[in-house]
Tab-separated table of C-alpha atoms in Angstrom:
chain	number	residue	atom	x	y	z
A	35	UNK	CA	-3.415	9.572	6.466
A	36	UNK	CA	-5.941	10.726	3.865
A	37	UNK	CA	-5.171	12.448	0.569
A	38	UNK	CA	-7.352	14.625	-1.631
A	39	UNK	CA	-7.133	15.927	-5.171
A	40	UNK	CA	-6.719	19.637	-5.881
A	41	UNK	CA	-10.467	20.309	-6.176
A	42	UNK	CA	-11.259	18.349	-3.018
A	43	UNK	CA	-8.592	20.229	-1.092
A	44	UNK	CA	-9.954	23.550	-2.385
A	45	UNK	CA	-13.396	22.663	-1.016
A	46	UNK	CA	-12.071	21.829	2.455
A	47	UNK	CA	-9.226	24.394	2.668
A	48	UNK	CA	-9.963	27.584	0.671
A	49	UNK	CA	-6.603	29.153	1.569
A	50	UNK	CA	-4.528	26.410	-0.053
A	51	UNK	CA	-2.277	27.037	-3.081
A	52	UNK	CA	-3.092	25.549	-6.468
A	53	UNK	CA	-1.001	22.390	-6.342
A	54	UNK	CA	-2.583	19.124	-5.100
A	55	UNK	CA	-2.264	18.780	-1.323
A	56	UNK	CA	-3.072	15.651	0.707
A	57	UNK	CA	-5.202	16.050	3.782
A	58	UNK	CA	-2.360	14.276	5.539
A	59	UNK	CA	-0.370	17.427	4.892
A	60	UNK	CA	-0.435	20.027	7.681
A	61	UNK	CA	1.998	22.276	9.916
A	62	UNK	CA	5.613	23.372	9.719
A	63	UNK	CA	8.806	22.253	11.377
A	64	UNK	CA	11.803	23.415	9.415
A	65	UNK	CA	14.754	24.150	11.680
A	66	UNK	CA	13.708	27.781	11.377
A	67	UNK	CA	10.383	26.839	13.016
A	68	UNK	CA	11.822	24.646	15.788
A	69	UNK	CA	11.102	27.184	18.520
A	70	UNK	CA	7.445	27.410	17.429
A	71	UNK	CA	7.200	23.634	17.593
A	72	UNK	CA	8.728	23.479	21.068
A	73	UNK	CA	6.235	26.076	22.293
A	74	UNK	CA	3.350	24.154	20.754
A	75	UNK	CA	4.365	20.879	22.382
A	76	UNK	CA	4.069	22.586	25.777
A	77	UNK	CA	0.331	22.748	24.999
A	78	UNK	CA	0.228	19.109	23.919
A	79	UNK	CA	-1.778	17.922	26.930
A	80	UNK	CA	-4.333	20.733	26.949
A	81	UNK	CA	-5.288	20.629	23.254
A	82	UNK	CA	-7.718	17.657	23.532
A	83	UNK	CA	-9.640	19.478	26.271
A	84	UNK	CA	-10.012	22.588	24.142
A	85	UNK	CA	-11.218	20.515	21.183
A	86	UNK	CA	-13.770	18.772	23.400
A	87	UNK	CA	-15.191	22.144	24.452
A	88	UNK	CA	-15.582	23.234	20.821
A	89	UNK	CA	-17.194	19.963	19.748
A	90	UNK	CA	-19.685	20.104	22.623
A	91	UNK	CA	-20.735	23.545	21.332
A	92	UNK	CA	-21.264	22.125	17.814
A	93	UNK	CA	-23.157	18.814	18.117
A	94	UNK	CA	-23.532	18.634	14.323
A	95	UNK	CA	-19.745	18.540	14.081
A	96	UNK	CA	-17.000	20.693	12.609
A	97	UNK	CA	-14.781	20.096	9.616
A	98	UNK	CA	-11.027	19.901	9.968
A	99	UNK	CA	-10.684	23.283	8.273
A	100	UNK	CA	-13.154	24.861	10.704
A	101	UNK	CA	-11.280	23.473	13.718
A	102	UNK	CA	-7.972	24.745	12.377
A	103	UNK	CA	-9.481	28.192	11.895
A	104	UNK	CA	-10.794	28.161	15.473
A	105	UNK	CA	-7.354	27.289	16.782
A	106	UNK	CA	-5.780	30.050	14.705
A	107	UNK	CA	-8.329	32.590	15.915
A	108	UNK	CA	-7.566	31.580	19.496
A	109	UNK	CA	-3.857	32.105	18.778
A	110	UNK	CA	-3.150	28.521	19.764
A	111	UNK	CA	0.619	27.920	19.566
A	112	UNK	CA	1.791	26.203	16.382
A	113	UNK	CA	-1.562	26.778	14.669
A	114	UNK	CA	-1.322	30.573	14.982
A	115	UNK	CA	2.158	30.607	13.416
A	116	UNK	CA	1.383	28.063	10.712
A	117	UNK	CA	1.820	28.987	7.068
A	118	UNK	CA	-0.806	26.821	5.384
A	119	UNK	CA	0.666	27.630	1.980
A	120	UNK	CA	3.846	25.843	2.962
A	121	UNK	CA	3.579	22.057	2.420
A	122	UNK	CA	5.570	21.060	5.507
A	123	UNK	CA	3.704	23.554	7.676
A	124	UNK	CA	0.414	22.236	6.334
A	125	UNK	CA	1.413	18.661	7.138
A	126	UNK	CA	2.363	19.493	10.711
A	127	UNK	CA	-0.851	21.425	11.358
A	128	UNK	CA	-2.942	18.479	10.226
A	129	UNK	CA	-0.904	15.914	12.134
A	130	UNK	CA	-0.975	17.905	15.377
A	131	UNK	CA	-4.751	18.275	15.193
A	132	UNK	CA	-5.414	14.616	14.409
A	133	UNK	CA	-2.996	13.464	17.104
A	134	UNK	CA	-5.010	15.486	19.644
A	135	UNK	CA	-8.318	14.135	18.295
A	136	UNK	CA	-7.241	10.505	18.604
A	137	UNK	CA	-5.896	11.170	22.111
A	138	UNK	CA	-9.231	12.749	23.016
A	139	UNK	CA	-11.063	9.716	21.618
A	140	UNK	CA	-9.093	7.496	23.991
A	141	UNK	CA	-9.890	9.775	26.946
A	142	UNK	CA	-13.627	9.600	26.163
A	143	UNK	CA	-13.874	5.812	26.584
A	144	UNK	CA	-14.564	6.141	30.327
A	145	UNK	CA	-17.494	8.478	29.563
A	146	UNK	CA	-18.959	6.085	26.970
A	147	UNK	CA	-18.354	8.658	24.250
A	148	UNK	CA	-16.372	8.568	21.025
A	149	UNK	CA	-15.278	10.821	18.190
A	150	UNK	CA	-16.278	10.417	14.573
A	151	UNK	CA	-13.073	11.644	12.930
A	152	UNK	CA	-12.838	12.575	9.263
A	153	UNK	CA	-11.732	15.703	7.376
A	154	UNK	CA	-15.363	16.328	6.410
A	155	UNK	CA	-16.889	16.112	9.855
A	156	UNK	CA	-15.485	15.683	13.357
A	157	UNK	CA	-18.191	15.178	15.968
A	158	UNK	CA	-18.896	13.788	19.425
A	159	UNK	CA	-21.084	10.655	19.586
A	160	UNK	CA	-22.212	8.083	22.171
A	161	UNK	CA	-19.870	5.107	22.092
A	162	UNK	CA	-21.473	2.216	20.283
A	163	UNK	CA	-22.361	-0.779	22.440
A	164	UNK	CA	-20.793	-2.966	19.766
A	165	UNK	CA	-17.528	-1.036	20.036
A	166	UNK	CA	-16.935	-0.515	23.765
A	167	UNK	CA	-13.164	-0.520	23.410
A	168	UNK	CA	-10.793	1.082	20.962
A	169	UNK	CA	-9.641	-0.781	17.883
A	170	UNK	CA	-5.903	-0.871	18.415
A	171	UNK	CA	-5.282	-2.203	14.912
A	172	UNK	CA	-6.733	0.909	13.272
A	173	UNK	CA	-3.832	2.032	11.032
A	174	UNK	CA	-4.882	5.688	11.049
A	175	UNK	CA	-5.080	5.759	14.854
A	176	UNK	CA	-1.660	4.132	15.128
A	177	UNK	CA	-0.178	6.574	12.615
A	178	UNK	CA	-1.445	9.744	14.283
A	179	UNK	CA	-0.608	8.608	17.819
A	180	UNK	CA	2.997	7.977	16.796
A	181	UNK	CA	4.777	11.318	17.284
A	182	UNK	CA	7.814	9.957	15.486
A	183	UNK	CA	5.804	10.349	12.281
A	184	UNK	CA	5.541	14.050	13.051
A	185	UNK	CA	9.154	14.508	14.060
A	186	UNK	CA	10.696	12.477	11.257
A	187	UNK	CA	8.599	13.529	8.261
A	188	UNK	CA	10.705	16.023	6.329
A	189	UNK	CA	10.093	18.282	3.374
A	190	UNK	CA	11.131	15.619	0.875
A	191	UNK	CA	8.617	13.134	2.282
A	192	UNK	CA	5.859	15.752	2.209
A	193	UNK	CA	6.774	16.440	-1.414
A	194	UNK	CA	6.273	12.729	-2.124
A	195	UNK	CA	2.760	13.035	-0.680
A	196	UNK	CA	2.114	16.067	-2.843
A	197	UNK	CA	3.073	14.363	-6.089
A	198	UNK	CA	0.343	11.779	-5.473
A	199	UNK	CA	2.555	8.855	-4.479
A	200	UNK	CA	0.202	7.914	-1.633
A	201	UNK	CA	-3.093	8.917	-3.214
A	202	UNK	CA	-4.093	5.464	-4.418
A	203	UNK	CA	-3.246	3.917	-1.036
A	204	UNK	CA	-5.601	6.257	0.815
A	205	UNK	CA	-8.378	6.642	-1.740
A	206	UNK	CA	-10.540	4.174	0.177
A	207	UNK	CA	-10.195	6.283	3.345
A	208	UNK	CA	-11.612	9.305	1.497
A	209	UNK	CA	-14.612	7.299	0.324
A	210	UNK	CA	-15.217	5.849	3.796
A	211	UNK	CA	-15.197	9.324	5.358
A	212	UNK	CA	-17.636	10.667	2.770
A	213	UNK	CA	-19.994	7.696	3.166
A	214	UNK	CA	-19.906	8.099	6.953
A	215	UNK	CA	-20.877	11.755	6.563
A	216	UNK	CA	-24.001	10.588	4.721
A	217	UNK	CA	-24.838	8.030	7.413
A	218	UNK	CA	-23.288	4.892	5.922
A	219	UNK	CA	-20.998	3.706	8.725
A	220	UNK	CA	-19.639	0.191	8.460
A	221	UNK	CA	-22.194	-0.757	5.781
A	222	UNK	CA	-21.352	-3.900	3.822
A	223	UNK	CA	-21.786	-4.250	0.940
A	224	UNK	CA	-21.367	-0.634	-0.092
A	225	UNK	CA	-24.608	1.292	-0.657
A	226	UNK	CA	-25.897	1.593	-4.183
A	227	UNK	CA	-25.834	4.845	-6.143
A	228	UNK	CA	-29.572	5.176	-5.544
A	229	UNK	CA	-29.211	4.689	-1.795
A	230	UNK	CA	-26.431	7.298	-1.621
A	231	UNK	CA	-28.460	9.844	-3.570
A	232	UNK	CA	-31.544	9.184	-1.457
A	233	UNK	CA	-29.541	9.677	1.763
A	234	UNK	CA	-28.013	12.871	0.366
A	235	UNK	CA	-31.405	14.355	-0.548
A	236	UNK	CA	-32.833	13.465	2.863
A	237	UNK	CA	-29.922	14.964	4.805
A	238	UNK	CA	-29.651	18.039	2.587
A	239	UNK	CA	-33.339	18.744	3.112
A	240	UNK	CA	-33.148	18.173	6.865
A	241	UNK	CA	-30.127	20.410	7.398
A	242	UNK	CA	-30.998	23.206	4.953
A	243	UNK	CA	-30.866	26.611	6.748
A	244	UNK	CA	-34.258	27.568	5.292
A	245	UNK	CA	-35.721	24.724	7.348
A	246	UNK	CA	-33.856	25.626	10.506
A	247	UNK	CA	-30.862	23.433	9.761
A	248	UNK	CA	-27.144	24.043	10.190
A	249	UNK	CA	-25.294	25.616	7.263
A	250	UNK	CA	-21.976	24.036	8.364
A	251	UNK	CA	-23.521	20.570	8.366
A	252	UNK	CA	-25.063	21.185	4.942
A	253	UNK	CA	-21.643	22.163	3.573
A	254	UNK	CA	-20.166	18.920	4.926
A	255	UNK	CA	-22.964	16.909	3.288
A	256	UNK	CA	-22.435	18.676	-0.048
A	257	UNK	CA	-18.672	18.115	0.124
A	258	UNK	CA	-19.176	14.426	0.877
A	259	UNK	CA	-21.533	14.026	-2.085
A	260	UNK	CA	-19.126	15.875	-4.385
A	261	UNK	CA	-16.298	13.543	-3.357
A	262	UNK	CA	-18.419	10.436	-3.952
A	263	UNK	CA	-19.363	11.720	-7.397
A	264	UNK	CA	-15.672	12.205	-8.244
A	265	UNK	CA	-15.096	8.592	-7.268
A	266	UNK	CA	-18.115	7.600	-9.400
A	267	UNK	CA	-19.983	6.143	-6.441
A	268	UNK	CA	-22.959	8.528	-6.708
């Protein structure tokens, strides 16, 4: 469950309102929206397959915001009806997407594939030989695979997320996701400021559209660098 400041949210989700919103804050289930939720859960099993198709088409990866937009354009139940300006709706959208991504990651084990999952970049990768099986103790995986978290999180709890109560707890997750986007996965000790800047310049040059690169990937790299600068790591 990752949280972002107002500026970081604005970069990832341009349609958001002006108050701070955590990335663990997506899709609506007031009682008034119960029927929409029931309809969406009927598509629970097919969502991972649809996401796999989209990620195969975009080997450089897609951001969470881009995937949500794809689902809305396809009129996918729950996503199509979501009001992303409503905090509870925003929370449920995010949770539903990440639940499907972690379920897909489990399904990919047999194919020796895995997902790199972060708000900045979600992409399909070969499963590392050093990580042949899933890490069951991963707290984020456990959180998103627990549908009780979705069903029991109410508007008051989402409001607690919005006022920054959980921001310090999940600050490290934000930094880890941004470092992974720049190629620093599982690096200990953390890379130096110089190493981060060097990796950023290399990736930004490689993926620049003027050199035949992918504009979406360049945006993800820029967003990652901006986040690391806010945390004074770069």
